[in-house]
Short mmCIF file of C-alpha atoms in Angstrom, two decimals:
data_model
loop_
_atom_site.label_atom_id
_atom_site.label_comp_id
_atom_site.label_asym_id
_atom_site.label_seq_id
_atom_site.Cartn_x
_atom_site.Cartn_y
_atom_site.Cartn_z
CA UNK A 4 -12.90 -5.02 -3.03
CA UNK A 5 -13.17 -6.37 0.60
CA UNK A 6 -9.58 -5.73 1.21
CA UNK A 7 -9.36 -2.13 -0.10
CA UNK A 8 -12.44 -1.47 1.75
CA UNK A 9 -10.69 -2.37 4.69
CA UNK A 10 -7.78 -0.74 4.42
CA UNK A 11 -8.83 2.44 3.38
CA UNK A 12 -11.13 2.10 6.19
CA UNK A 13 -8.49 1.81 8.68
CA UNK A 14 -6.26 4.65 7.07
CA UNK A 15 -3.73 1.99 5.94
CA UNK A 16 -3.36 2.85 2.43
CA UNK A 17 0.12 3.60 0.98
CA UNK A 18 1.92 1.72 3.79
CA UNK A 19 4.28 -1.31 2.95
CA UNK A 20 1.94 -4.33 4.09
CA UNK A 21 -1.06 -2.59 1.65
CA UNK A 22 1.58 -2.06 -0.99
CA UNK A 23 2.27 -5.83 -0.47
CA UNK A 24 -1.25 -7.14 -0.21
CA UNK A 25 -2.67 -5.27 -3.11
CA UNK A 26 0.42 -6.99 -5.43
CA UNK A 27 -0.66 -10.47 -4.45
CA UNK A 28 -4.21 -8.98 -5.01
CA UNK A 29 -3.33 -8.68 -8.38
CA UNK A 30 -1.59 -12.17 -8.99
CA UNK A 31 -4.27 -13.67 -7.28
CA UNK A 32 -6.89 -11.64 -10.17
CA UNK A 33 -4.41 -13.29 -12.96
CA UNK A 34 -4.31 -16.71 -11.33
CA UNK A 35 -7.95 -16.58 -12.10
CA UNK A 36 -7.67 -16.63 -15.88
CA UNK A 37 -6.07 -20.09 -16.53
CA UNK A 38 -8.68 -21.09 -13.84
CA UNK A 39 -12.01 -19.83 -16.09
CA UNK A 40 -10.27 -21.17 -19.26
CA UNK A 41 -9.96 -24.89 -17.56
CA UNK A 42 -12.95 -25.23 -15.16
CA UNK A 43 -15.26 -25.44 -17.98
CA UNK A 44 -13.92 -28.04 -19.72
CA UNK A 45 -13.61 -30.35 -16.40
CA UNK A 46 -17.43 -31.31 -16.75
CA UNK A 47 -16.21 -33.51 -19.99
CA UNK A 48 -13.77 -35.77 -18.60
CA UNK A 49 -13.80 -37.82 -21.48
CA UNK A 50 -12.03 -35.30 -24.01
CA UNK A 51 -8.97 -34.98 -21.55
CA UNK A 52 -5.95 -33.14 -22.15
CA UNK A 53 -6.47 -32.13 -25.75
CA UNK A 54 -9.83 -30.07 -24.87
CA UNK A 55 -8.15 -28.29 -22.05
CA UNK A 56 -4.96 -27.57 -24.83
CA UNK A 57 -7.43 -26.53 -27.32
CA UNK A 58 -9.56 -24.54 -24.90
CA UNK A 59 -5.57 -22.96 -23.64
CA UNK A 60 -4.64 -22.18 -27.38
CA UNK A 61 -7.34 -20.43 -27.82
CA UNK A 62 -7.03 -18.07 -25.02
CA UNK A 63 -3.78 -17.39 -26.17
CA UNK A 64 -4.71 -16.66 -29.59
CA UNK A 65 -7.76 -14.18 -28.35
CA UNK A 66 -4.72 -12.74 -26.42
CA UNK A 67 -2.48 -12.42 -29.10
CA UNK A 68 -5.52 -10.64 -31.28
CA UNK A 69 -6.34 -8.29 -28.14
CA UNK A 70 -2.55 -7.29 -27.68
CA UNK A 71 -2.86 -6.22 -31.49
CA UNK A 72 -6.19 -4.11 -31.05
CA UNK A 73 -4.95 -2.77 -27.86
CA UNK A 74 -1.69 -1.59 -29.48
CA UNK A 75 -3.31 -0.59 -32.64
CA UNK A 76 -7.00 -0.05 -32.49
CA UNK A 77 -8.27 1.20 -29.29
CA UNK A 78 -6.21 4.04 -28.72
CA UNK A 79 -6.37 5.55 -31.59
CA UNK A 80 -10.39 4.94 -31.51
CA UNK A 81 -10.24 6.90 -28.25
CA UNK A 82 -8.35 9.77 -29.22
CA UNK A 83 -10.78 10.27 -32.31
CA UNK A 84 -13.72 9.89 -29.38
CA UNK A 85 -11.63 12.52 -27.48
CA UNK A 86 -11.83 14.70 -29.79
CA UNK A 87 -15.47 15.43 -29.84
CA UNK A 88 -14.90 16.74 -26.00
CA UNK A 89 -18.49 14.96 -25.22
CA UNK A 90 -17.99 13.54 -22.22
CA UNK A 91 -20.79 10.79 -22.02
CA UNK A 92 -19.91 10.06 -25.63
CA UNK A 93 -16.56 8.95 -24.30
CA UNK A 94 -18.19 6.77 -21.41
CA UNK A 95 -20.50 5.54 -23.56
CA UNK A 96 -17.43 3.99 -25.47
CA UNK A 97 -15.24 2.88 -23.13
CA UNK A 98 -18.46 1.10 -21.46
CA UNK A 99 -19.17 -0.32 -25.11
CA UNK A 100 -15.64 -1.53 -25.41
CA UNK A 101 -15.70 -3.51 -22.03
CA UNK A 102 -19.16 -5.03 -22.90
CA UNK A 103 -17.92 -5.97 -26.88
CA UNK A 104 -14.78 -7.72 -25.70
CA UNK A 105 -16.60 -9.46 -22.88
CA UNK A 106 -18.99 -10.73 -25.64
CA UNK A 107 -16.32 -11.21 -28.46
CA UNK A 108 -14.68 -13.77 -25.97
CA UNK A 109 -18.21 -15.37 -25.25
CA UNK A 110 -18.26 -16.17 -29.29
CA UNK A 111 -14.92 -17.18 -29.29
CA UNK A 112 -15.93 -20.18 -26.82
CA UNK A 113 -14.33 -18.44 -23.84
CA UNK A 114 -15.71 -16.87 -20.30
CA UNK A 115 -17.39 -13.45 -20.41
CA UNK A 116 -15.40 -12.52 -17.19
CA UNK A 117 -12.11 -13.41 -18.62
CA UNK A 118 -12.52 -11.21 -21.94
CA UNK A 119 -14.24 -8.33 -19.78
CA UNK A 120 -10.72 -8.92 -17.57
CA UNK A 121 -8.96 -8.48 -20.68
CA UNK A 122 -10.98 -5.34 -21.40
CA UNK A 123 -9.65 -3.69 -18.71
CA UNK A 124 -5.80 -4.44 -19.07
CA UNK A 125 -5.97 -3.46 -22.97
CA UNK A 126 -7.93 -0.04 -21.90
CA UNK A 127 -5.27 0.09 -19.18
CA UNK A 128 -1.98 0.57 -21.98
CA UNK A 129 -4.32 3.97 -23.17
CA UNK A 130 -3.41 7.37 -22.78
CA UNK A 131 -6.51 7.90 -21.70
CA UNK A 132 -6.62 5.04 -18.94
CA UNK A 133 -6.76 7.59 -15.78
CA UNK A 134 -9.57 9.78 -17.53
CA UNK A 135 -11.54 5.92 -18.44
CA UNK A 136 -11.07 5.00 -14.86
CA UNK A 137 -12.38 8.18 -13.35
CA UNK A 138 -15.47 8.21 -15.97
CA UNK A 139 -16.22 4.66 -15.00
CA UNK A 140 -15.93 4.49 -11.54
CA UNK A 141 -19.70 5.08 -10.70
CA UNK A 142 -20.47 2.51 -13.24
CA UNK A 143 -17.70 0.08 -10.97
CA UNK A 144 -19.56 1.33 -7.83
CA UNK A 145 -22.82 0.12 -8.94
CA UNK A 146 -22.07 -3.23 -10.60
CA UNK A 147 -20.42 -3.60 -7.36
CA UNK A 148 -22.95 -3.05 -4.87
CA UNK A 149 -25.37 -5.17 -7.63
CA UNK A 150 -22.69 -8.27 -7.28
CA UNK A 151 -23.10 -7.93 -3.57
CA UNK A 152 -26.77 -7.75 -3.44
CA UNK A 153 -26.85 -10.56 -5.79
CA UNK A 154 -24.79 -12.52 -3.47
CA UNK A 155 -27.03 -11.71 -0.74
CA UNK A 156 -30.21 -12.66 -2.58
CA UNK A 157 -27.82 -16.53 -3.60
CA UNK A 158 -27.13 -16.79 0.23
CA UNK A 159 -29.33 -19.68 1.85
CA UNK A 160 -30.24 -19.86 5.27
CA UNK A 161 -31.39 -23.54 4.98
CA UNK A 162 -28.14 -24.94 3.33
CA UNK A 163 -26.14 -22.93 6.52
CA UNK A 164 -28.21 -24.30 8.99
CA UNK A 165 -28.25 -27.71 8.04
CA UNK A 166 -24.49 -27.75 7.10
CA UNK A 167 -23.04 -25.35 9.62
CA UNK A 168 -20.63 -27.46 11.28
CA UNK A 169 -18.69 -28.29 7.72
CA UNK A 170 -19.06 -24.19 6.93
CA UNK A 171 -17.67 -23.54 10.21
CA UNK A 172 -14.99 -26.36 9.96
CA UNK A 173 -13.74 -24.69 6.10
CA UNK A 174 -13.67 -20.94 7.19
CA UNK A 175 -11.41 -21.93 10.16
CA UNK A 176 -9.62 -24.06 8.06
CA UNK A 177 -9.30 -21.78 5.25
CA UNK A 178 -8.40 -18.37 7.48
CA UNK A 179 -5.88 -20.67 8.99
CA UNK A 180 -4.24 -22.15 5.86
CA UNK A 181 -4.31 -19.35 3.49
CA UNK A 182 -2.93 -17.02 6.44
CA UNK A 183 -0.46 -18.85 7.07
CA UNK A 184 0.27 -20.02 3.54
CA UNK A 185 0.63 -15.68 2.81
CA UNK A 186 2.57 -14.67 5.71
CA UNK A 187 5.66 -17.49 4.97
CA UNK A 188 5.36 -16.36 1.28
CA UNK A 189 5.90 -12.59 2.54
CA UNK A 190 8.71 -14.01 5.06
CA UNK A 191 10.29 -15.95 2.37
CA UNK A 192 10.60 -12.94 0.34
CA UNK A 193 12.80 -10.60 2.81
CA UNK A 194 9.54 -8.87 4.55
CA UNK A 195 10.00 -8.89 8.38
CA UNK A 196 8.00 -7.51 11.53
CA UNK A 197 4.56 -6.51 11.28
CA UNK A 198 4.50 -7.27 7.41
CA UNK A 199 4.03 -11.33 7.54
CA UNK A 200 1.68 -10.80 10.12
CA UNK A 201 -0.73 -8.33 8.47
CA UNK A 202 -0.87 -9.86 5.01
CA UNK A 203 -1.85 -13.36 6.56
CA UNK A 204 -4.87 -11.44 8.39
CA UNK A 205 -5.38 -8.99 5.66
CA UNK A 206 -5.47 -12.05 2.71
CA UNK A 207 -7.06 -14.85 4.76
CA UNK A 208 -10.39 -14.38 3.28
CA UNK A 209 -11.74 -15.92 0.22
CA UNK A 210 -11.53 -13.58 -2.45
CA UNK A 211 -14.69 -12.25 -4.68
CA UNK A 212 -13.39 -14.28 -7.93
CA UNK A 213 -14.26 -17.43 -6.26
CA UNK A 214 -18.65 -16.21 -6.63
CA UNK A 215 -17.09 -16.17 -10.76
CA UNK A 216 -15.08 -19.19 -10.72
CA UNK A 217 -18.23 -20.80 -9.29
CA UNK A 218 -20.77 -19.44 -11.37
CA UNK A 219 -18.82 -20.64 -14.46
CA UNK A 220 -18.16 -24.41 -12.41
CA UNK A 221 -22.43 -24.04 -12.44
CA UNK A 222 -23.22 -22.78 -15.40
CA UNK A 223 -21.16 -25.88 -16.99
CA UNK A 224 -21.89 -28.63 -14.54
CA UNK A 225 -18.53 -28.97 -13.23
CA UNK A 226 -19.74 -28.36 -9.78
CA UNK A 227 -22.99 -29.53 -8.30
CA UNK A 228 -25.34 -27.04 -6.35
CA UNK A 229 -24.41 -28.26 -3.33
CA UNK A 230 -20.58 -26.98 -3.95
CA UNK A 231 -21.42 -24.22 -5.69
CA UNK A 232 -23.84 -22.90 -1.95
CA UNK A 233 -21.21 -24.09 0.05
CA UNK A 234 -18.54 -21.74 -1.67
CA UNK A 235 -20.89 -19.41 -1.46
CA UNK A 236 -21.38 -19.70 2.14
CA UNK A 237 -17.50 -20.02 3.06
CA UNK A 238 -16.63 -16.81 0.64
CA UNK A 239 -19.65 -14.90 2.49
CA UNK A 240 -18.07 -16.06 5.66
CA UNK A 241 -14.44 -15.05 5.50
CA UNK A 242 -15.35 -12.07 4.12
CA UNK A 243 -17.22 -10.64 7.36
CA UNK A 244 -14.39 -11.65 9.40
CA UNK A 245 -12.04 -9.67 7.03
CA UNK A 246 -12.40 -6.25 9.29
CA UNK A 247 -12.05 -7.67 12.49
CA UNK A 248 -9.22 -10.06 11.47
CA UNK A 249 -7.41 -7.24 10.13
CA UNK A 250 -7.80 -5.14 12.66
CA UNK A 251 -6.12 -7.79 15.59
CA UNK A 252 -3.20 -6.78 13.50
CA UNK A 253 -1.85 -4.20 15.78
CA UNK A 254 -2.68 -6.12 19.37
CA UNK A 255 -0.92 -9.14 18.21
CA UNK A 256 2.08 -7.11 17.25
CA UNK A 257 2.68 -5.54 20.26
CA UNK A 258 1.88 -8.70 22.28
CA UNK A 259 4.62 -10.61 20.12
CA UNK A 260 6.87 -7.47 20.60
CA UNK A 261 6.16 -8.03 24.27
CA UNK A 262 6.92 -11.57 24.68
CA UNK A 263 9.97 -11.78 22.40
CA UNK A 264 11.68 -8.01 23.44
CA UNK A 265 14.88 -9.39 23.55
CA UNK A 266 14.82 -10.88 19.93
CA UNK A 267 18.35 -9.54 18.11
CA UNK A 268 18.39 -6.41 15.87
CA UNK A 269 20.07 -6.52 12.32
CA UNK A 270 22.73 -4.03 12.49
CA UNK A 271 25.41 -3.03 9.69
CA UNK A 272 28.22 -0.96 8.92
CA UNK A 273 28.32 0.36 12.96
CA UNK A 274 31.82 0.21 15.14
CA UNK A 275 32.34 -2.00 17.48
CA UNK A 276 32.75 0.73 19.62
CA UNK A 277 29.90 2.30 19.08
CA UNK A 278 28.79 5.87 18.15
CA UNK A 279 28.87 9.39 19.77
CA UNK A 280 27.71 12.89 18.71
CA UNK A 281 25.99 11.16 15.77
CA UNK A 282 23.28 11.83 13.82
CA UNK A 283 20.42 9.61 13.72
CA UNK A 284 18.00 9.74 10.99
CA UNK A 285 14.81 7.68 10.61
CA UNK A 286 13.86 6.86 7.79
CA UNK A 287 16.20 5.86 4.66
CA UNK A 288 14.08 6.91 1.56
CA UNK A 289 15.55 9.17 -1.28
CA UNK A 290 15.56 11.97 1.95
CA UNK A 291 16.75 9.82 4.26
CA UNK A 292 20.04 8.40 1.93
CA UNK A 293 20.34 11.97 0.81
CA UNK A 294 20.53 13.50 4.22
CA UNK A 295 23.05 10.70 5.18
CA UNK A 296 25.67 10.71 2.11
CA UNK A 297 26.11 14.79 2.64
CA UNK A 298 26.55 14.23 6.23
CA UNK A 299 29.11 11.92 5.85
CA UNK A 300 30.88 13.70 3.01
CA UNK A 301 31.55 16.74 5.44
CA UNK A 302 32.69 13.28 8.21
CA UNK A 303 29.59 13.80 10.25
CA UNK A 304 28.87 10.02 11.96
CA UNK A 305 25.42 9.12 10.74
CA UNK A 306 23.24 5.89 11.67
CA UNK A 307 20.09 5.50 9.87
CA UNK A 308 17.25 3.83 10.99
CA UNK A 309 15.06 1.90 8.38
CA UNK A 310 12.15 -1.08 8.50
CA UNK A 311 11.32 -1.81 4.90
CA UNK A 312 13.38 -4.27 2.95
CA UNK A 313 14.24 -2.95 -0.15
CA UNK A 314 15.42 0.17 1.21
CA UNK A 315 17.85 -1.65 3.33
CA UNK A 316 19.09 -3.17 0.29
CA UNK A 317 19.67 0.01 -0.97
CA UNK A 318 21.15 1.44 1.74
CA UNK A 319 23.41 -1.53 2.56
CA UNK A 320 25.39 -0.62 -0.63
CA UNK A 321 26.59 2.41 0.18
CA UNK A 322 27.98 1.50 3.31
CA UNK A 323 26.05 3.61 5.47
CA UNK A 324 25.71 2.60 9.48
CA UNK A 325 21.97 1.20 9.50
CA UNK A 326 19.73 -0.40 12.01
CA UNK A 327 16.96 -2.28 10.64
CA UNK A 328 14.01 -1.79 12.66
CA UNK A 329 11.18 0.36 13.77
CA UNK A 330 12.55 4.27 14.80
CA UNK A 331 9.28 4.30 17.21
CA UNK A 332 10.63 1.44 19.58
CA UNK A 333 12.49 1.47 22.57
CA UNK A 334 15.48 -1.24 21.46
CA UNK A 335 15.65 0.01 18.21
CA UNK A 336 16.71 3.59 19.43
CA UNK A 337 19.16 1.83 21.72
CA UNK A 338 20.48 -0.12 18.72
CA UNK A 339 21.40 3.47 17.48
CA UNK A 340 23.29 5.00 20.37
CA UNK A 341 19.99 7.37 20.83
CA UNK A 342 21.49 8.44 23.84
CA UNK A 343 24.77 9.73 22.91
CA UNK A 344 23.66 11.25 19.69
CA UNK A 345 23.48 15.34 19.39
CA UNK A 346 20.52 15.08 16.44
CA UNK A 347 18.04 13.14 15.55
CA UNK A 348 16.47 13.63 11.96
CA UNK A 349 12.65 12.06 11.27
CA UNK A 350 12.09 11.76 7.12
CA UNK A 351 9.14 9.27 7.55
CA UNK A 352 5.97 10.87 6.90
CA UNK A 353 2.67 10.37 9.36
CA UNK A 354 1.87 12.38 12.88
CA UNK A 355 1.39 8.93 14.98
CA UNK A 356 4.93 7.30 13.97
CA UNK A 357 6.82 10.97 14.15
CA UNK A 358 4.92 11.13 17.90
CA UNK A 359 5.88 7.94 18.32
CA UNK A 360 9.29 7.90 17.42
CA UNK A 361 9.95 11.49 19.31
CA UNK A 362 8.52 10.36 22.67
CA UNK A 363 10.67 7.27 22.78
CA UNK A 364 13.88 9.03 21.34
CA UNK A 365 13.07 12.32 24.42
CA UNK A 366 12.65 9.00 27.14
CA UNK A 367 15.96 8.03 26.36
CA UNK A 368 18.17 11.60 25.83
CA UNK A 369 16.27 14.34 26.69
CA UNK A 370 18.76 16.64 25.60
CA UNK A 371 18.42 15.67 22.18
CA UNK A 372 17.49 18.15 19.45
CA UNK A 373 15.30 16.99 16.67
CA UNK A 374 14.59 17.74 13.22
CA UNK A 375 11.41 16.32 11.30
CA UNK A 376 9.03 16.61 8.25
CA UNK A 377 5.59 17.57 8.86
CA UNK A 378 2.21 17.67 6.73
CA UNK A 379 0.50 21.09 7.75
CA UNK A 380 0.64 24.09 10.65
CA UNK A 381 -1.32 22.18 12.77
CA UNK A 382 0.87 18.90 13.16
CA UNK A 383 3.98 21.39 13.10
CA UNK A 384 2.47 22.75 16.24
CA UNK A 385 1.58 19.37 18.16
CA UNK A 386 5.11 17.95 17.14
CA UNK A 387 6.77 21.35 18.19
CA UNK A 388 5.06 21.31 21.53
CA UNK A 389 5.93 17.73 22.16
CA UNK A 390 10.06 18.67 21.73
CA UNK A 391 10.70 18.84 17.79
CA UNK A 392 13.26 21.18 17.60
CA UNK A 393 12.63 22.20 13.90
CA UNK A 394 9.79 21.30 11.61
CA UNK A 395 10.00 21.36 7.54
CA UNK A 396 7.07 20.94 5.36
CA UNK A 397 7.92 19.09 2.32
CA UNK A 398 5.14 20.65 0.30
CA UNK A 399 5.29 23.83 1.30
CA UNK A 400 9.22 23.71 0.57
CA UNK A 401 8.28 22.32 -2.92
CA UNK A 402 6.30 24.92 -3.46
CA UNK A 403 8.70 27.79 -2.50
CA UNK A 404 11.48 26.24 -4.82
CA UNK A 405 9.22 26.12 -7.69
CA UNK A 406 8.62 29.44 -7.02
CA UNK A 407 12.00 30.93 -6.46
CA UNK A 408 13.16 29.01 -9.85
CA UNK A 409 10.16 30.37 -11.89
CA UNK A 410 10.84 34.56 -10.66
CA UNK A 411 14.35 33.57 -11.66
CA UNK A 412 13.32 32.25 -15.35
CA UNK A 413 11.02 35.31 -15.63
CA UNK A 414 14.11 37.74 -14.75
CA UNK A 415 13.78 38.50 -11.35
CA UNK A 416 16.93 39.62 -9.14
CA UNK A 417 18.23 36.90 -7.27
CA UNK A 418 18.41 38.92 -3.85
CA UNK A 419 15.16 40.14 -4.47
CA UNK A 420 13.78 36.52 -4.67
CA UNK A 421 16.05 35.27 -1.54
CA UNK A 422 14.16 38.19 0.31
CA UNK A 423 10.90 37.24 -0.65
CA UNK A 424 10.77 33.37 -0.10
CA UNK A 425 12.64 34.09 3.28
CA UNK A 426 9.39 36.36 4.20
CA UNK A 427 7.01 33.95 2.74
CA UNK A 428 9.17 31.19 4.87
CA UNK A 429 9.12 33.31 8.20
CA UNK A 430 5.28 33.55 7.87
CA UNK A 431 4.94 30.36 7.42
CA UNK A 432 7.44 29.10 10.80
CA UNK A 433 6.15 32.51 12.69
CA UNK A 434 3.82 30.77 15.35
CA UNK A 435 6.62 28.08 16.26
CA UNK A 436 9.53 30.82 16.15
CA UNK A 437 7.01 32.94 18.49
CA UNK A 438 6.48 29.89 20.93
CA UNK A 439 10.36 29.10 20.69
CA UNK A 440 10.85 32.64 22.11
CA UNK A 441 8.71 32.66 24.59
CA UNK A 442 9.90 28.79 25.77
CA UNK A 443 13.48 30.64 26.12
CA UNK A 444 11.83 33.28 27.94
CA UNK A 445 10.42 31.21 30.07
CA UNK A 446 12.99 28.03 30.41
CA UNK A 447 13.15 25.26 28.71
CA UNK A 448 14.09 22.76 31.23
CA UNK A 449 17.03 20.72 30.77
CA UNK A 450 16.81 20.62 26.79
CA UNK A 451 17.30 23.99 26.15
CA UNK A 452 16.99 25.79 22.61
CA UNK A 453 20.63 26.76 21.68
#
């Protein structure tokens, strides 16, 4: 919850290091289930190994009966609800199903988190997850602010004060470890740059399962009071320093970027020689590798530029020249030949990294004409004014294709539907086609437009 927060927060969603975090997010959330199933049974030391089996075969048999109601049951109980088109009749079920299985694995000598946990992955397989998740989300947003206030109302001031030296000691210790810990896990696992970095800010925290894994250590005896408040305390902690921790990611970046600039680039596929009147495209997604392979089928030299992993991996196969790094930085560009290409192509999506990316790639030719994607009139505008050459907009294309196909289906002439998606097309691109006109008027400098 903290993490999300945070990221959505700093407009971070949807980028590789979120995509990243929020997978361990969810291993860390299943990690937790072996956890509830054995922490109970610790209190007894006495019954040993064959408590904590019995205690494990059980789980797996409430599993193994959930997997069957889930495939069988539920979703054919929810399209009969669906059916009555009562909206709160449907909440009111998918609430009641939650709550049951929760209590169905309290009778069945398991934890009430763990079978309300369960709840969620069986409602999950439904048809009718996206329409559960949307009805319940209030309900999420209020349990949630009642765990926080109830963690707030557990918080003692007295236990801090008089044990604030150990506190202090385990937050530093556990931002430290568990940091670290994340970011060589990300490193060992092909992520490079900015990635290790932001996932060992972004996951140093204690996470909100430990306030569960603690209650159910209390409830049982397993832990004493004393552990249970200073948990509490350390999870309270590291979760205030979340925000600011994650947001150091971008100064420490650039400060490492500053102190090792001369660190090597991955490069593969490029001459020796290097490359002239190329094309440079940054960015090698499905657009990117597209863009590339038709390029190169007509012998255009291409280089593409490309930072996340798995797309190199991709890329790598089909033999395309690549540079693995960020478009928006100075070496990286050079890595490409920047300055003796004749076009540069921007697929990646956002108005900071195009800016960014544009501005470096003008420093270093300014004669270069560029090409990039855009998300609405007013960014094509800024991004024309700065030097982008031509601007498409991926939904508004979309859009226009979906429409020339459907006059087509319905019998339309095909001129007649060239000549109206060009006019719909021109309206759109009119303002930068009327400031392109009056920059030739005018002079362009050095650039030029032809």
């Amino acid at each position: 919850m903290v993490i999300l927060k945070t990221l959505m927060a700093r407009g971070l969603m949807g980028t590789l290091s979120s995509r990243v975090m929020i997978g361990m997010l969810i291993v860390q959330d299943l990690a937790v289930v072996p956890l509830m199933i054995i922490l109970p049974q610790i209190s007894n030391p006495k019954a040993g190994l064959p408590l904590l089996a019995w205690a494990a075969l059980k789980a797996l048999a409430f599993l193994a009966l959930m997997i069957v109601v889930g495939v069988r049951v539920i979703p054919g109980l929810l399209v009969y609800i669906s059916r009555w088109n009562s909206r709160e009749l449907f909440l009111l079920s998918v609430t009641a199903i939650g709550l049951g299985v929760g209590y169905a694995t309290y009778l069945f000598g398991l934890s009430f988190a763990f079978g309300a946990f369960v709840a969620g992955m069986v409602l999950s397989e439904s048809n009718y997850s996206h329409q559960a998740l949307s009805d319940i989300v209030p309900l999420r947003d209020i349990f949630g602010l009642l765990f926080f206030v109830t963690v707030g109302m557990l918080f003692d001031p007295v236990f801090l004060w008089r044990y604030l030296g150990e506190i202090l000691l385990l937050v530093a210790l556990i931002l430290i470890g568990k940091g670290l810990i994340f970011a060589m896990v990300v490193r060992f696992f092909g992520y490079r740059n900015v990635i290790p970095l932001a996932v060992g800010l972004g996951l140093s925290q204690v996470g909100e399962f430990s306030f569960v894994l603690a209650g159910v250590g209390l409830s049982t005896h397993s832990v004493s009071h004393d552990i249970y408040s200073l948990t509490l305390n350390t999870a309270i902690f590291t979760m205030l320093l979340t925000p600011p921790l994650s947001a150091l990611t971008t100064p420490l970046y650039a400060l490492r970027k500053k102190w090792f600039h001369h660190e090597p680039l991955h490069t593969i596929n490029i001459p020796d020689t290097g490359l002239r009147d190329h094309v440079v495209i940054a960015g090698g997604g499905q657009t990117g590798k597209y863009v590339a392979q038709v390029l190169l089928a007509r012998n255009v030299p291409v280089v593409v530029i490309e930072l996340n992993n798995q797309q190199i991996v991709e890329i790598q196969k089909t033999g395309i020249p690549l540079v693995f790094g960020d478009a928006g930085k100075h070496l990286v560009l050079e890595a490409a030949d920047i300055e003796r290409a004749r076009l540069l192509i921007i697929t990646v999506p956002g108005l900071i990294t195009v800016k960014e990316i544009v501005e470096q790639a003008l420093l270093l030719n300014p004669r270069l004409r560029i090409v990039a994607r855009s998300g609405g009139l007013e960014q094509m505008r800024l991004l024309h004014e700065i030097g982008v050459d031509h601007l498409v907009q991926p939904e508004f294309e979309t859009g226009l294709e979906i429409t020339r196909q459907a006059l087509l289906a319905l019998g339309v002439d095909n001129a007649e539907v060239s000549r109206q998606t060009d006019q719909v097309r021109k309206e759109l691109y009119a303002p930068l086609y009327a400031a392109e006109d009056s920059k030739q008027g005018s002079g362009r400098g050095e650039r030029g437009t032809g």
